[in-house]
Coordinates of C-alpha atoms in Angstrom, one line a residue:
M1 CA -1.5 -29.5 2.7
K2 CA -4.1 -29.8 5.5
D3 CA -7.6 -30.7 4.3
N4 CA -9.1 -29.9 7.7
W5 CA -7.7 -26.3 7.8
P6 CA -9.8 -23.3 6.7
I7 CA -9.6 -22.4 3.0
C8 CA -7.9 -19.0 3.7
G9 CA -4.7 -17.5 2.3
R10 CA -2.9 -15.2 4.8
T11 CA -0.2 -12.6 4.1
V12 CA 1.4 -11.2 7.2
F13 CA 2.9 -7.7 7.0
L14 CA 5.9 -7.4 9.3
F15 CA 7.9 -4.6 10.8
G16 CA 10.5 -3.3 8.5
G17 CA 8.9 -4.5 5.2
P18 CA 9.3 -8.3 5.2
V19 CA 6.2 -10.5 4.4
A20 CA 5.2 -14.0 5.6
S21 CA 2.7 -15.7 3.3
I22 CA 0.8 -19.0 3.6
E23 CA -1.4 -20.5 0.9
P24 CA -4.9 -21.8 1.7
Q25 CA -4.7 -25.1 3.6
S26 CA -0.9 -25.1 3.5
D27 CA 1.2 -25.7 6.6
I28 CA 4.3 -23.9 5.1
V29 CA 5.0 -20.3 5.8
L30 CA 7.3 -18.6 3.3
L31 CA 9.3 -15.5 4.3
W32 CA 10.1 -12.7 1.8
P33 CA 12.7 -11.5 1.0
N34 CA 15.4 -14.2 1.2
T35 CA 18.0 -13.9 3.9
K36 CA 21.2 -11.9 3.4
D37 CA 23.0 -14.9 2.1
G38 CA 20.3 -15.6 -0.5
K39 CA 18.5 -18.5 1.3
E40 CA 14.7 -19.0 1.4
V41 CA 13.2 -19.3 4.8
Q42 CA 10.3 -21.7 5.4
I43 CA 8.4 -22.2 8.7
K44 CA 6.3 -25.4 9.2
L45 CA 3.1 -25.1 11.3
D46 CA 1.5 -28.0 13.2
K47 CA -1.7 -26.0 13.8
Y48 CA -3.5 -23.4 11.7
E49 CA -3.7 -20.9 14.6
K50 CA 0.0 -21.1 15.4
L51 CA 1.0 -18.8 12.6
F52 CA 1.4 -15.8 14.9
Y53 CA 3.2 -17.8 17.6
A54 CA 5.7 -19.1 15.0
L55 CA 6.5 -15.6 13.6
N56 CA 7.0 -14.2 17.1
K57 CA 9.4 -17.1 17.9
Y58 CA 11.4 -16.0 14.8
N59 CA 11.8 -12.5 16.2
L60 CA 9.3 -11.1 13.7
K61 CA 6.8 -8.4 14.8
I62 CA 3.4 -8.3 13.1
I63 CA 1.8 -5.2 11.6
G64 CA -1.3 -6.7 10.1
V65 CA -2.7 -9.6 8.1
E66 CA -4.3 -9.7 4.7
F67 CA -6.8 -12.6 4.3
T68 CA -8.0 -14.2 1.1
T69 CA -11.2 -16.2 1.8
N70 CA -13.0 -16.5 -1.6
Y71 CA -12.5 -16.5 -5.3
S72 CA -13.6 -12.9 -5.9
E73 CA -10.8 -11.7 -3.5
F74 CA -8.3 -14.0 -5.2
S75 CA -9.3 -12.7 -8.7
G76 CA -9.4 -9.0 -7.7
E77 CA -13.2 -8.6 -8.1
S78 CA -13.4 -7.8 -4.4
P79 CA -10.8 -6.3 -2.0
R80 CA -8.9 -8.6 0.2
Q81 CA -9.5 -8.0 3.9
F82 CA -6.6 -6.4 5.7
R83 CA -6.7 -6.2 9.5
G84 CA -4.2 -4.4 11.6
Y85 CA -2.8 -6.7 14.3
I86 CA -2.3 -5.6 17.9
E87 CA -0.3 -7.7 20.4
Q88 CA -2.9 -8.0 23.1
E89 CA -5.8 -10.2 24.0
R90 CA -8.0 -8.7 21.3
H91 CA -5.8 -8.9 18.3
W92 CA -8.4 -7.5 15.8
S93 CA -9.7 -4.7 18.0
N94 CA -9.8 -2.2 15.1
W95 CA -12.3 -4.5 13.3
D96 CA -14.3 -4.9 16.5
A97 CA -14.3 -1.1 17.0
T98 CA -15.4 -0.4 13.5
Q99 CA -18.4 -2.7 13.9
K100 CA -19.3 -1.2 17.3
W101 CA -19.3 2.3 16.0
S102 CA -21.4 1.2 13.0
G103 CA -23.8 -0.3 15.4
I104 CA -24.0 3.0 17.4
A105 CA -24.7 4.8 14.2
L106 CA -27.7 2.5 13.5
S107 CA -28.9 2.8 17.0
S108 CA -28.6 6.6 16.9
F109 CA -30.6 6.7 13.7
R110 CA -33.4 4.6 15.3
N111 CA -33.4 6.9 18.3
K112 CA -33.5 9.9 16.1
N113 CA -30.3 11.5 17.3
G114 CA -28.7 13.1 14.3
L115 CA -25.5 14.3 16.0
S116 CA -24.6 10.9 17.4
Y117 CA -25.5 9.3 14.0
D118 CA -23.2 11.6 12.1
L119 CA -20.3 11.3 14.6
S120 CA -20.6 7.6 14.8
N121 CA -20.5 7.2 11.1
R122 CA -17.5 9.4 10.8
I123 CA -15.6 7.5 13.6
S124 CA -16.4 4.2 12.0
F125 CA -15.1 5.5 8.6
Q126 CA -11.9 6.9 10.2
L127 CA -11.2 3.6 12.0
T128 CA -11.3 1.9 8.6
S129 CA -9.1 4.7 7.2
I130 CA -6.3 4.3 9.7
N131 CA -6.4 0.5 9.1
N132 CA -6.0 1.1 5.4
R133 CA -3.4 3.8 5.9
L134 CA -1.4 1.3 8.0
K135 CA -1.6 -1.2 5.2
N136 CA -0.5 1.3 2.6
L137 CA 2.5 2.4 4.7
A138 CA 3.5 -1.2 5.1
L139 CA 3.2 -1.7 1.3
S140 CA 5.5 1.3 0.7
Y141 CA 8.1 -0.4 2.9
Q142 CA 7.7 -3.5 0.8
N143 CA 8.4 -1.6 -2.4
Q144 CA 11.5 0.0 -0.8
L145 CA 12.7 -3.3 0.5
N146 CA 12.1 -5.0 -2.9
A147 CA 14.3 -2.4 -4.6
L148 CA 17.1 -3.1 -2.1
A149 CA 16.8 -6.8 -2.5
L150 CA 17.0 -6.5 -6.3
K151 CA 20.2 -4.3 -6.1
D152 CA 21.7 -7.1 -3.9
N153 CA 24.1 -4.7 -2.0
F154 CA 22.5 -4.8 1.4
K155 CA 24.8 -3.5 4.2
N156 CA 23.4 -3.4 7.8
G157 CA 23.4 0.2 9.1
Q158 CA 23.9 1.8 5.6
R159 CA 22.0 5.1 5.2
F160 CA 20.5 5.7 1.8
Q161 CA 17.9 7.6 -0.3
D162 CA 16.4 6.6 -3.6
G163 CA 13.2 7.0 -5.6
F164 CA 11.1 5.0 -3.1
T165 CA 12.2 6.8 0.0
D166 CA 10.0 9.9 -0.2
L167 CA 7.1 7.8 -1.1
V168 CA 7.3 6.1 2.3
Y169 CA 7.4 9.3 4.2
Q170 CA 4.4 10.6 2.1
E171 CA 2.4 7.5 3.1
F172 CA 3.4 8.2 6.8
H173 CA 2.1 11.8 6.4
S174 CA -1.3 10.4 5.1
F175 CA -1.5 8.1 8.2
L176 CA -0.8 11.1 10.5
F177 CA -3.6 13.2 8.8
D178 CA -6.2 10.4 9.2
A179 CA -5.1 9.6 12.7
G180 CA -5.6 13.3 13.6
I181 CA -9.1 13.3 12.1
L182 CA -10.0 10.2 14.2
R183 CA -8.6 11.8 17.3
D184 CA -10.7 14.9 16.8
N185 CA -13.9 12.9 16.0
L186 CA -13.5 10.9 19.2
C187 CA -12.9 14.1 21.2
E188 CA -16.0 15.7 19.7
Y189 CA -18.1 12.6 20.7
V190 CA -16.7 12.8 24.3
Y191 CA -17.6 16.5 24.5
H192 CA -21.3 15.9 23.5
F193 CA -22.0 12.5 25.2
S194 CA -19.5 11.6 27.9
N195 CA -21.1 11.5 31.4
D196 CA -24.5 12.5 30.0
G197 CA -23.0 15.6 28.3
A198 CA -21.4 17.0 31.4
C199 CA -18.6 18.6 29.3
K200 CA -21.0 20.6 27.1
Q201 CA -21.1 24.3 27.4
D202 CA -24.1 26.4 26.1
G203 CA -23.5 27.9 22.7
K204 CA -20.0 26.3 22.4
E205 CA -19.1 23.8 19.7
I206 CA -16.0 21.7 20.1
T207 CA -14.6 19.7 17.1
T208 CA -10.9 19.2 18.0
A209 CA -8.8 17.6 20.7
G210 CA -7.4 21.1 21.5
G211 CA -10.9 22.4 22.1
L212 CA -11.8 19.5 24.4
L213 CA -8.6 19.9 26.4
K214 CA -9.4 23.5 27.2
V215 CA -12.8 22.4 28.5
L216 CA -11.4 19.6 30.5
K217 CA -8.8 21.8 32.2
K218 CA -11.6 24.0 33.5
M219 CA -13.7 21.1 34.9
V220 CA -13.4 20.5 38.7
V221 CA -14.6 16.9 38.5
C222 CA -13.8 14.6 35.6
T223 CA -14.7 11.0 34.9
E224 CA -11.9 8.4 34.5
L225 CA -12.1 8.7 30.7
E226 CA -12.0 12.5 30.8
S227 CA -9.0 12.4 33.2
Y228 CA -7.2 10.0 30.9
L229 CA -7.7 12.2 27.9
K230 CA -6.6 15.3 29.8
N231 CA -3.4 13.5 30.9
E232 CA -2.6 12.0 27.5
M233 CA -3.2 15.4 25.7
G234 CA -0.8 17.0 28.1
P235 CA 3.1 17.0 27.9
G236 CA 4.4 13.5 27.8
G237 CA 1.1 11.9 26.7
W238 CA 0.8 9.9 23.5
L239 CA -2.0 12.2 22.2
F240 CA 0.2 15.2 22.8
E241 CA 3.0 13.6 20.8
L242 CA 0.7 12.6 18.0
G243 CA -0.7 16.2 17.8
N244 CA 2.9 17.6 17.6
Y245 CA 3.9 15.2 14.8
R246 CA 0.8 16.0 12.9
D247 CA 1.1 19.8 13.4
L248 CA 4.8 19.6 12.4
V249 CA 3.9 18.0 9.1
M250 CA 0.8 20.0 8.5
H251 CA 2.2 23.4 9.3
S252 CA 6.0 23.3 9.0
A253 CA 7.8 20.7 6.9
P254 CA 7.9 17.1 5.7
I255 CA 8.9 14.9 8.6
N256 CA 12.2 13.8 7.0
I257 CA 13.5 17.4 6.6
A258 CA 11.9 19.0 9.7
S259 CA 15.4 19.2 11.3
H260 CA 18.4 17.7 9.6
R261 CA 17.7 15.4 6.7
L262 CA 16.7 11.9 7.7
Y263 CA 17.9 8.9 5.6
A264 CA 16.4 5.4 5.4
I265 CA 18.5 2.7 6.9
H266 CA 19.4 -0.9 5.9
E267 CA 18.5 -2.9 9.0
S268 CA 18.8 -6.7 9.4
I269 CA 16.6 -8.9 11.6
A270 CA 18.3 -11.8 13.4
L271 CA 16.8 -15.2 12.7
P272 CA 17.6 -18.6 14.2
G273 CA 20.7 -20.3 12.8
N274 CA 22.7 -17.0 12.5
K275 CA 20.6 -15.9 9.5
E276 CA 19.7 -12.3 8.8
L277 CA 16.5 -11.1 7.1
L278 CA 16.6 -7.8 5.2
S279 CA 14.4 -4.9 6.4
V280 CA 14.4 -1.1 6.3
R281 CA 14.0 1.6 8.9
F282 CA 12.6 5.1 8.3
P283 CA 13.6 7.4 11.2
L284 CA 11.3 9.9 12.9
P285 CA 12.8 12.9 14.6
A286 CA 12.6 13.1 18.4
N287 CA 10.8 16.0 20.2
P288 CA 8.4 17.2 17.5
E289 CA 7.1 20.0 19.8
K290 CA 10.6 21.5 20.0
L291 CA 11.1 21.2 16.3
Y292 CA 7.8 22.9 15.6
G293 CA 8.7 25.8 17.8
E294 CA 12.1 26.2 16.2
R295 CA 10.6 26.2 12.7
C296 CA 8.2 28.9 13.6
K297 CA 11.2 31.2 14.1
K298 CA 12.1 32.0 10.5
S299 CA 15.4 33.5 11.4
D300 CA 16.6 30.1 12.6
F301 CA 16.7 28.8 9.0
D302 CA 20.1 30.4 8.5
K303 CA 21.6 27.8 10.8
Y304 CA 21.0 25.1 8.1
I305 CA 23.5 26.9 5.9
E306 CA 25.9 28.0 8.7
H307 CA 26.1 24.5 10.3
F308 CA 25.8 22.5 7.1
K309 CA 28.7 20.1 7.8
E310 CA 27.6 19.4 11.4
L311 CA 24.0 18.8 10.4
S312 CA 25.2 16.5 7.6
R313 CA 27.0 14.4 10.2
F314 CA 23.8 14.2 12.3
S315 CA 22.0 13.0 9.2
I316 CA 24.4 10.1 8.7
E317 CA 24.3 9.1 12.4
E318 CA 20.5 9.6 13.1
R319 CA 18.5 6.4 13.8
G320 CA 15.4 8.3 15.0
A321 CA 13.2 8.3 18.0
Y322 CA 10.9 5.9 16.2
D323 CA 10.6 4.1 12.9
C324 CA 7.7 5.4 10.8
L325 CA 5.9 2.1 10.6
E326 CA 6.6 1.3 14.2
Y327 CA 5.1 4.6 15.4
A328 CA 2.1 4.3 13.0
H329 CA 1.4 0.9 14.4
K330 CA 1.7 2.1 18.0
V331 CA -0.8 5.0 17.3
F332 CA -3.1 2.6 15.4
G333 CA -3.4 0.4 18.5
L334 CA -3.8 3.3 21.0
L335 CA -6.5 5.1 18.9
T336 CA -8.4 1.9 18.3
N337 CA -8.4 1.0 22.0
L338 CA -9.4 4.6 22.9
S339 CA -12.4 4.3 20.5
L340 CA -13.5 1.1 22.3
E341 CA -13.4 2.9 25.6
I342 CA -15.3 5.9 24.3
V343 CA -18.0 3.7 22.6
K344 CA -19.0 2.6 26.1
H345 CA -20.0 6.1 27.0
S346 CA -22.5 6.4 24.1
P347 CA -26.1 6.9 25.3
F348 CA -27.2 4.3 22.8
K349 CA -26.4 0.6 22.7
P350 CA -25.1 -0.8 19.4
M351 CA -27.6 -2.3 17.0
K352 CA -27.3 -4.6 14.0
H353 CA -29.3 -5.3 10.9
R354 CA -30.8 -8.8 10.7
F355 CA -31.9 -10.1 7.3
I356 CA -34.8 -12.6 7.2
R357 CA -35.9 -14.6 4.2
T358 CA -39.7 -14.8 3.9
K359 CA -42.2 -15.9 1.3
E360 CA -42.6 -12.3 0.3
G361 CA -38.8 -11.8 0.0
I362 CA -35.9 -10.7 2.2
I363 CA -36.8 -8.2 4.9
S364 CA -34.4 -6.5 7.4
A365 CA -34.9 -5.7 11.0
S366 CA -32.8 -3.8 13.6
E367 CA -32.0 -5.4 16.9
Y368 CA -29.7 -4.6 19.8
E369 CA -26.5 -6.5 20.1
E370 CA -26.3 -9.0 22.9

């Protein structure tokens, strides 16, 4: 125990489902589950802030961290704070972005701009939503991994499906839907407020990424932000890929049966000392645009019957273009960073409430952030 460390419990959600936990004022990190040979892994810290460094040194990639900082969070009277983690200079950029957009909403209200007020509130809400969706997806991985650990028959590379498998893919679908909403909200804000409203067209309302892309393609001169969006919403861009995954799930089929069936995979993580930590992988199909186009041709469905044996072989061999949690984490970071760029183009500076205790009681005042 370290008396001079913050009184804060931390639970680190890791790629593939494992968890690293550390009790308040403790210098011992416990990894869950045990290694493949049944051993418990402990990591000792010499500094409070070295938790993330130590986990990276152990070849463990971080999804996010749940903090317990007071008794109400410990007892369940208040929710514990989960923050998605991004491996960059600003690790907690989603938290920062949520606060920024809430500040824009307050500033928009004070400046009597209802549209900016509404959009800013929606963006702030969706930033929180994708943070929570990321957590829920990671928790579904933990449930799946727990079932495998209890069965005690882990075999690296083994494909499988059980009662938890579809629940993971369903959580991934939920993440895609909320990510798509945030993408559209951000694009709507760009349409109305980027470059002093240069994108706006009389009598035309744009509420989707697709609508904004049509406008940007017709513009002769674009700002750096608008050019970035146009490129990333085009073939090969990450927003283009996100849109295709989202449309495939929304309009065609669950992601794990969009082509041949996808099975979850036992996958071990190499640790120092030739130890292996258990984890799971949930594959995503490659080229969602092509898959979406194929599924629109109803006559092509016969191939699933005619080529059943061949597709079954693909199912057993498929590792996927991405893992679901890996892809969700990637999109979480990209959307968060995009929101921080777009907030710079708001016509209003963020504000915050300041609460002041006086003899007459507590009063609040709004002031611009420094």
